XYZ file of C-alpha atoms in Angstrom:
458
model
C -8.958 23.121 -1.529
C -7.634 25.279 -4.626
C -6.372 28.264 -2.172
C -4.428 25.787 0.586
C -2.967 23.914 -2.386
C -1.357 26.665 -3.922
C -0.125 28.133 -0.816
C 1.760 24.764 0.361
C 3.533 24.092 -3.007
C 4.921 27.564 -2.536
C 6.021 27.714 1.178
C 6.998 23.656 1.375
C 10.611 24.150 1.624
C 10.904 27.223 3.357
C 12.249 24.896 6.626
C 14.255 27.753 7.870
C 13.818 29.680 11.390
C 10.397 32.089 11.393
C 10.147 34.542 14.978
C 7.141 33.731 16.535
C 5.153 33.829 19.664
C 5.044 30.484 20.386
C 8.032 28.681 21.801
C 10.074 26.268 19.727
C 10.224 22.523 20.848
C 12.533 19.737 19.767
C 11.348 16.239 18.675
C 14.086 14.143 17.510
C 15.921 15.588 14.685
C 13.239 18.614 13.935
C 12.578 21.716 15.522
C 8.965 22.641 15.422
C 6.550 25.266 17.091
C 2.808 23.892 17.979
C 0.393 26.084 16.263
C -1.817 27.980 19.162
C -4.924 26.299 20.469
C -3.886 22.678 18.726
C -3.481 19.578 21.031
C -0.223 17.805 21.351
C -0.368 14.023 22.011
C 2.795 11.574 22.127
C 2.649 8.393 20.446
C 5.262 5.191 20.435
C 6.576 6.237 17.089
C 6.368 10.429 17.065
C 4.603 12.941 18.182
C 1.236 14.404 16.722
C -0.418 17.831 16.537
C -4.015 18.368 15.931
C -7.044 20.656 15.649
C -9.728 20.687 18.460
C -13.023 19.664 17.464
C -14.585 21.956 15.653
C -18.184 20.384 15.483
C -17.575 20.448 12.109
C -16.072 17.899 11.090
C -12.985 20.329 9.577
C -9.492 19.029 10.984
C -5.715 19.721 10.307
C -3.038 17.252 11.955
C 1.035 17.233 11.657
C 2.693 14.270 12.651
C 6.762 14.312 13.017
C 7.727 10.754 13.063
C 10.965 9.264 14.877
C 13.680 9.422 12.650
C 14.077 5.347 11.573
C 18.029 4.311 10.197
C 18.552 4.120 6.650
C 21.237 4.103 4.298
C 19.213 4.291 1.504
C 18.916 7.140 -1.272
C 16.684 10.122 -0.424
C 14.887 9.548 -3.006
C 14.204 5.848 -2.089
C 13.441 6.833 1.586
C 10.921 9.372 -0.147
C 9.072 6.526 -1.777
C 8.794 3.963 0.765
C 7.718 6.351 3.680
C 5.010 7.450 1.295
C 3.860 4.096 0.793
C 4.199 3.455 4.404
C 2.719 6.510 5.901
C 0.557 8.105 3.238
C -0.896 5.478 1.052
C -1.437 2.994 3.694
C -3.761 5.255 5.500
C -5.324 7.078 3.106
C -6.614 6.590 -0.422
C -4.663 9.208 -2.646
C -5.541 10.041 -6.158
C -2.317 9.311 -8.385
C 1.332 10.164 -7.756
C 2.448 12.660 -5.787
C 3.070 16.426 -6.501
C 6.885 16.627 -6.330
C 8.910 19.304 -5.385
C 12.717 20.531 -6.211
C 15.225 18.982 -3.459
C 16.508 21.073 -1.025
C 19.608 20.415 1.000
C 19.385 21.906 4.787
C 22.613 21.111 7.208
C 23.940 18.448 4.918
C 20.096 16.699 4.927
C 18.459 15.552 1.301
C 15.162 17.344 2.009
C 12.781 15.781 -0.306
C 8.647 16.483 -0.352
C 5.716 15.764 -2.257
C 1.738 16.871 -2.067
C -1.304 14.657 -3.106
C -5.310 14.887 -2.977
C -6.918 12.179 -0.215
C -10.146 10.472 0.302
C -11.013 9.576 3.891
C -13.842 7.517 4.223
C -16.594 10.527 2.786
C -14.493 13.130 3.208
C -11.069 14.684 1.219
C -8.324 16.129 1.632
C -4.403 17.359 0.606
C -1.589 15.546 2.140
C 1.987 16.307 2.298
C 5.302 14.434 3.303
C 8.392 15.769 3.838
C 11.382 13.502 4.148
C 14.256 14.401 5.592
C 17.920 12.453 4.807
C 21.173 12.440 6.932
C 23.421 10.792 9.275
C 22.139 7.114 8.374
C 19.044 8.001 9.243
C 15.805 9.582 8.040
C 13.485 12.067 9.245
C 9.541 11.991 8.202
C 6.775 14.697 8.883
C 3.193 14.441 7.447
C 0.818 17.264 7.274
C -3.100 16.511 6.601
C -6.412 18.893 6.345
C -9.492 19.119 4.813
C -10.025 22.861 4.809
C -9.150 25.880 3.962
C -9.767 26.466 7.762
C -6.297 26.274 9.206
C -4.481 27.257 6.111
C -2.283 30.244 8.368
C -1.338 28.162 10.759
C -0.232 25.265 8.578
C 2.136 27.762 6.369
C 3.188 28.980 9.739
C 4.256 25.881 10.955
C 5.881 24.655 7.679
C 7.909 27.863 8.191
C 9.056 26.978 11.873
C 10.235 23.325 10.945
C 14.178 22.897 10.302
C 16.233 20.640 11.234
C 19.049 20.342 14.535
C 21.006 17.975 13.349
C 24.242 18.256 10.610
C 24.381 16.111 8.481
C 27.529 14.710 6.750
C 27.276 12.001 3.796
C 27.512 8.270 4.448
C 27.633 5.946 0.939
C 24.756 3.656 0.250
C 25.881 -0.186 0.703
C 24.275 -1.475 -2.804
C 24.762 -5.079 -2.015
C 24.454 -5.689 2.063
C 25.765 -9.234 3.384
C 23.822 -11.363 5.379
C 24.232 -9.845 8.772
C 23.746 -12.747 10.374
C 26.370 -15.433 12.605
C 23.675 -18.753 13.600
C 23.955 -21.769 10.381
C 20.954 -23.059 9.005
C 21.188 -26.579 9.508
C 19.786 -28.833 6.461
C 17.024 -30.079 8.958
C 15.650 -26.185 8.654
C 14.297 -27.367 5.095
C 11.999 -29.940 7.005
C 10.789 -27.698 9.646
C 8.967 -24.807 8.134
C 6.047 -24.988 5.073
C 6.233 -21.782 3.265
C 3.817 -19.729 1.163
C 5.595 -17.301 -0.568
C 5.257 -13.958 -0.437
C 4.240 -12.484 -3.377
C 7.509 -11.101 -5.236
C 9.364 -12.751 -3.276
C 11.011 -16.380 -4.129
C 12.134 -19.271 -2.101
C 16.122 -20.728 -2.288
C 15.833 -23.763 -0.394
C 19.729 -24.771 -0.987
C 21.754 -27.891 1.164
C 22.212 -25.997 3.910
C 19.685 -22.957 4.278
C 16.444 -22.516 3.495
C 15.588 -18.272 2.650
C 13.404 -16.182 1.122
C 14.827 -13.735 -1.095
C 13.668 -10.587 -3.193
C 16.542 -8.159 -5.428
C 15.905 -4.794 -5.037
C 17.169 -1.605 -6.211
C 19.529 -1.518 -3.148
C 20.497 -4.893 -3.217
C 19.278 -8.158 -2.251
C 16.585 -8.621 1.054
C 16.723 -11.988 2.924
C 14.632 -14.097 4.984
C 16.789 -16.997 6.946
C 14.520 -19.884 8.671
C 17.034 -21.553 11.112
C 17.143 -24.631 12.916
C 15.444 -25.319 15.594
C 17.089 -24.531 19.722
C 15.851 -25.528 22.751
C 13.771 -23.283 24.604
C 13.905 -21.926 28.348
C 10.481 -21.559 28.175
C 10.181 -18.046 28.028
C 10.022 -15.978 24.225
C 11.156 -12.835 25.739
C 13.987 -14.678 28.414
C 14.806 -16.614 24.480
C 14.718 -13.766 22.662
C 17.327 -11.104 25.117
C 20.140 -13.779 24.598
C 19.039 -14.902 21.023
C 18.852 -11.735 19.300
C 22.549 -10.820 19.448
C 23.738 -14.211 19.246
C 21.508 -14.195 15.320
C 23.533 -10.690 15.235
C 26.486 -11.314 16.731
C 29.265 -8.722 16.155
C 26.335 -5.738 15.408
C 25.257 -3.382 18.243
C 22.388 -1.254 19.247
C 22.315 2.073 17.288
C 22.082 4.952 19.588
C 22.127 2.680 22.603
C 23.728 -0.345 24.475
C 23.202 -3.526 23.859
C 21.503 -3.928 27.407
C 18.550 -1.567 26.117
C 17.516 -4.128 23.670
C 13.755 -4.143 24.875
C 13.769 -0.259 25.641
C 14.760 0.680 22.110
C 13.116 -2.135 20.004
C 9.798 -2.643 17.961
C 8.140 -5.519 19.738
C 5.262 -8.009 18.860
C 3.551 -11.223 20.264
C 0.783 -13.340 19.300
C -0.227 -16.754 17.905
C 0.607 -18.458 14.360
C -2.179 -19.527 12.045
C -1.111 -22.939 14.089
C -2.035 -21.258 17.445
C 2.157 -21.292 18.673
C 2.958 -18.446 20.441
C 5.388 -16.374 18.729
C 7.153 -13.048 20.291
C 9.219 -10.511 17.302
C 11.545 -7.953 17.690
C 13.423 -5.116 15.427
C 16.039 -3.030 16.649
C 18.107 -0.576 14.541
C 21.800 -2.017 14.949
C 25.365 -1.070 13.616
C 29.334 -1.895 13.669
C 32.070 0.127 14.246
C 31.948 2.571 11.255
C 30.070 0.620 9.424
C 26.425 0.636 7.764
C 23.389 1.015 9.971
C 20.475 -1.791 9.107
C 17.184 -2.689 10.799
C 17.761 -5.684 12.151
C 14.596 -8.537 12.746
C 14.348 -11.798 14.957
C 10.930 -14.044 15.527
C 11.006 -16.683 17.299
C 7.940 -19.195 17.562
C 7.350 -21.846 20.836
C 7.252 -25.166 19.067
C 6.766 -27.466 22.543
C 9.922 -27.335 24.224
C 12.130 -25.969 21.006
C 12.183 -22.737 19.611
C 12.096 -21.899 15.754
C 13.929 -18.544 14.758
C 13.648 -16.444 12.048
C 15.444 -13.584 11.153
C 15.753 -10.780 8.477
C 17.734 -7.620 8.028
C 16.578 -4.547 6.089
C 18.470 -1.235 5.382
C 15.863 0.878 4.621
C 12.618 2.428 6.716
C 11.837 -1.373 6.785
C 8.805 -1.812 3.931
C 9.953 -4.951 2.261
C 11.155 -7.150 4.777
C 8.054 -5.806 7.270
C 5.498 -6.713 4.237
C 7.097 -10.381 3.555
C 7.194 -10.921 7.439
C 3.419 -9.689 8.005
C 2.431 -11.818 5.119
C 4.334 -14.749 6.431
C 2.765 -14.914 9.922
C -0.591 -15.248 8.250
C 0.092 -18.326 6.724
C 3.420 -20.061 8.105
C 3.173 -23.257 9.822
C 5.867 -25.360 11.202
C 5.522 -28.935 10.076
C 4.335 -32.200 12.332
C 2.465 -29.812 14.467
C -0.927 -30.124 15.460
C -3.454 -26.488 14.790
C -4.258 -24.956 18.519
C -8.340 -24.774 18.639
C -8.516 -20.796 17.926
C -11.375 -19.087 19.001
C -11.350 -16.918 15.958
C -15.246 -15.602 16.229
C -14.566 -14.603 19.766
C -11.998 -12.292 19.137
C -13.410 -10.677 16.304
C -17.165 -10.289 18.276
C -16.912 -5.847 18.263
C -16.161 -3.131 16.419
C -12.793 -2.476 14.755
C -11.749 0.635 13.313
C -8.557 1.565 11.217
C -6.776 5.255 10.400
C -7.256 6.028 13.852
C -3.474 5.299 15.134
C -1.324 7.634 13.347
C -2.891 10.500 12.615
C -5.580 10.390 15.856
C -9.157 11.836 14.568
C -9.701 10.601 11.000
C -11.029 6.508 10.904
C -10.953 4.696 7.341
C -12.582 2.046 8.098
C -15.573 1.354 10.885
C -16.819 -2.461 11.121
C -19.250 -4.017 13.697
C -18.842 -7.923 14.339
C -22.062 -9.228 16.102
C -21.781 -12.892 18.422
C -24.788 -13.431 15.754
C -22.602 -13.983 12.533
C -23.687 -10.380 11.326
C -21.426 -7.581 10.563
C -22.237 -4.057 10.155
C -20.207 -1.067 7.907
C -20.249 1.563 10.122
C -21.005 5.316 8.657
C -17.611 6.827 9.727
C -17.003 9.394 12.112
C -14.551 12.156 11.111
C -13.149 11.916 14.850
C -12.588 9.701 17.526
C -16.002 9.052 19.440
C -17.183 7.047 22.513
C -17.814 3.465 22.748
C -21.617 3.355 22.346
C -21.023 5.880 19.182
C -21.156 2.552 16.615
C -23.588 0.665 18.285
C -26.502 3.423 18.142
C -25.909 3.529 14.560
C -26.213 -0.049 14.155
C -29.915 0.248 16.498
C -30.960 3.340 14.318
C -30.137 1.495 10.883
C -27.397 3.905 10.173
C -24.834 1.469 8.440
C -23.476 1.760 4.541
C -23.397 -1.951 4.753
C -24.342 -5.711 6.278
C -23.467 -9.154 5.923
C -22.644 -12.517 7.654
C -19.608 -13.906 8.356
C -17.784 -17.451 9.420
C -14.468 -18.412 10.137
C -12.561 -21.837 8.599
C -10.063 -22.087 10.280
C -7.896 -18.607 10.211
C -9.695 -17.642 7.074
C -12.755 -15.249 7.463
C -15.453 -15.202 5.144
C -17.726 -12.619 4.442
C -20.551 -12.382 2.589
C -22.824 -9.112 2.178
C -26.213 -8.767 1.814
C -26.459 -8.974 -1.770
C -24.776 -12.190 -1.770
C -20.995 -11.123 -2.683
C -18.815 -13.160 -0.896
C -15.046 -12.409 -0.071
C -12.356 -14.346 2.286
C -9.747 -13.087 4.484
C -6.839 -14.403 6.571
C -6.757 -12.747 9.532
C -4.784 -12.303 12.771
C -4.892 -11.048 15.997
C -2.008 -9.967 17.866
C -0.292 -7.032 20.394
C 2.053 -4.351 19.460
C 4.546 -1.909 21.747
C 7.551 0.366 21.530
C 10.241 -0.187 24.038
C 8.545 -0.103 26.966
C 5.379 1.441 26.330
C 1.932 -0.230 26.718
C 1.268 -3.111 24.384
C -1.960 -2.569 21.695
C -3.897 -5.280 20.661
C -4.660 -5.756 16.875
C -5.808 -6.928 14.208
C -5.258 -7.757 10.536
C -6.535 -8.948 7.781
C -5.057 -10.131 4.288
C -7.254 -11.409 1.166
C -7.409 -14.556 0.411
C -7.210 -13.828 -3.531
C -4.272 -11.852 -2.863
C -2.397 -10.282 -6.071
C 0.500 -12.706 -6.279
C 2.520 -10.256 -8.138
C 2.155 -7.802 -5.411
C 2.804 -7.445 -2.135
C -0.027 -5.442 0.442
C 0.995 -3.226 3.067
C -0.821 -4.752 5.659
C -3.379 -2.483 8.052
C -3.939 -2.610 11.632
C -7.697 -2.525 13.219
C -8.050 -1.643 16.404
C -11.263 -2.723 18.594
C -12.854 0.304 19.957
């Protein structure tokens, strides 16, 4: 990896325009040219270039995500998107590899380079992170050769951006967006475990969780409860700027509030129903923040919470993850879950974002038994896990059993761990939903909050 290493650190920045055969395209805010013979595939949340199968096992990917608001720092929007996008789906060795910060149109260019593991195999990663116009603009680049080293400087040297940028100050201490009153009954309502880092202000009239950050204070409001029409998403169109009210859709009307939105549905710990949806809105020359309403079916009443972030949306998407693992809403009877049913097949993580490389690779039998899948360095059939698991081919095995929404597994040498877990559908405006799952351990570090991982079932 010595040779590709070298060459990226010294042709990272060089995001000005390179003549080339190939034809320039325009995703979002970057200008890029697709690197002959690689496959282009569109995703809810950016685009992705890859390698072909070699038959190898060797593999390159880019991945230019959709630019996301912020009025955070560069440097801040540097940090979180490599938590978010680098460190959450692959294991890198130590901080990254910084470069000087460039300035392109009016943009904070800011990039950084670090060794991976993925599953067996390794790797060098890069992010670049792009900052400008209230928002920010992300582009990872992955390999584990030497293979495609040409065509990876050659692409670096294609990017730039199509966009000028002109400064917008960071709001240090961001209000409570927010117009609906938590009544005092909200304190009776919801029971609360706190997400690590975070701390609970139950005053006389509100009831939020709260964390101070470097850009000011996040907040979590619980809100009284509203009667329902029986529909989340019906609830949720006339809800969501009424929780908002005076704030917009950014880049949009407010009539597009499902096309442009982050959506997701599934079922408390309880068994409710509960539907969530972020939208980046905005006022009239004003700040741009990520704005957050879920709303859980509690019989014929609704319970709302909401949250507001100004930033690529890591703290306030951690606490809420975290908090639909283990929130219940009080006097309410647990739903009979059919937890082992869900879980009965194979899951694999890594797989959504950057397309050939899976992390993780588990088999959950109807039997109780689980399987650790060896993992495949690209996306394979169906029957792919389960001849392993017929030809003995697994790293490990174990039984598990559910209590209640906690899973608990236990391997073959007796080491037992527990879980909570979730399952759950996710979509981008109007795109097809995915269903997922999560998990989140039960002896969770309580001075430190997980990004939490999808699995998909295969």
């Amino acid at each position: 990896m010595k040779p590709i290493k070298n060459m990226l650190l010294f042709n990272l920045l060089l995001m000005v325009s390179y003549t080339c055969f190939a034809q320039k395209q325009t995703f979002d805010a970057v200008n890029y040219t697709i690197p002959s013979g690689w496959d282009k595939t569109e995703m809810a949340n950016g685009i992705q270039l890859s390698t072909k199968n070699d038959g190898k096992g060797n593999y390159a990917t880019a991945v230019i995500l959709r630019s996301a608001a912020s009025t955070a720092p560069a440097s801040e929007n540097f940090t979180t998107s490599w938590e978010k996008l680098v460190k959450a789906t692959v294991s890198v060795s130590g901080e990254p590899i910084m470069q000087a910060p460039a300035t392109e149109k009016g943009w904070s260019v800011i990039s950084g380079q670090a060794n991976y593991t993925d599953g067996t195999g390794k790797g060098w990663v890069t992010l670049i992170t792009a900052t400008g116009n209230g928002k920010m603009a992300n582009v990872v680049i992955m390999t584990n050769t030497d293979k495609y080293k040409n065509q990876l400087l050659d692409f670096i040297k294609n990017l730039n951006l199509n966009e000028t940028a002109t400064e917008k100050p960071v709001n240090e201490n961001p209000a409570s967006p927010t117009s609906y009153t938590n009544g005092s009954g909200s304190k009776n309502i919801y029971s609360i475990t706190v997400p690590p880092t975070w701390s609970l202000n139950a005053g006389q009239n509100s009831l939020t969780l709260e964390k101070t950050t470097n850009t000011g204070k996040r907040i979590i409001e619980f809100m009284s409860m509203v009667k329902s029409s029986g529909s989340l998403e019906k609830d949720m169109e006339h809800i969501f700027f009424d929780v908002f009210d005076g704030w917009s859709l950014y880049n949009g009307s407010n009539n597009q509030l499902f096309e442009k939105g982050d959506h997701e549905k599934g079922v408390t710990s309880q068994g409710l129903p509960y539907y969530m949806l972020s939208n980046s809105i905005t006022k009239p020359g004003g700040e741009v923040i990520k704005g957050t309403v879920l709303v859980i079916q509690v019989g014929a009443n609704l319970a709302i919470i909401n949250s507001a972030d100004n930033i690529l949306g890591s703290e306030m998407e951690m606490a809420l993850n975290f908090l639909l693992f283990t929130l219940k809403i009080n006097g309410v009877a647990e739903k009979n879950v059919d937890y082992k049913k869900q879980l009965t097949g194979t899951w694999v993580s890594g797989s959504g974002l950057y397309g050939n490389s899976l992390n993780t690779a588990t088999s959950y039998n109807a039997d109780g038994k689980y399987y650790v899948l060896i993992q495949s360095s690209y996306t394979v059939g169906y029957d792919y896990y389960n001849d392993l698991i017929k030809s003995k081919q697994f790293k490990g095995e174990g039984v598990f059993a559910f209590k209640g929404n906690v899973l608990e597994r236990k391997t073959s040498s007796g080491a037992g761990s527990k879980y909570f877990i979730r399952f759950y559908s996710k979509k981008y405006g109007n795109n097809e939903w995915r269903n997922l799952m999560s998990l989140y351990k039960g002896d969770y570090d309580q001075n430190k909050i997980e990004t939490v991982l999808s699995f998909q079932k295969i």
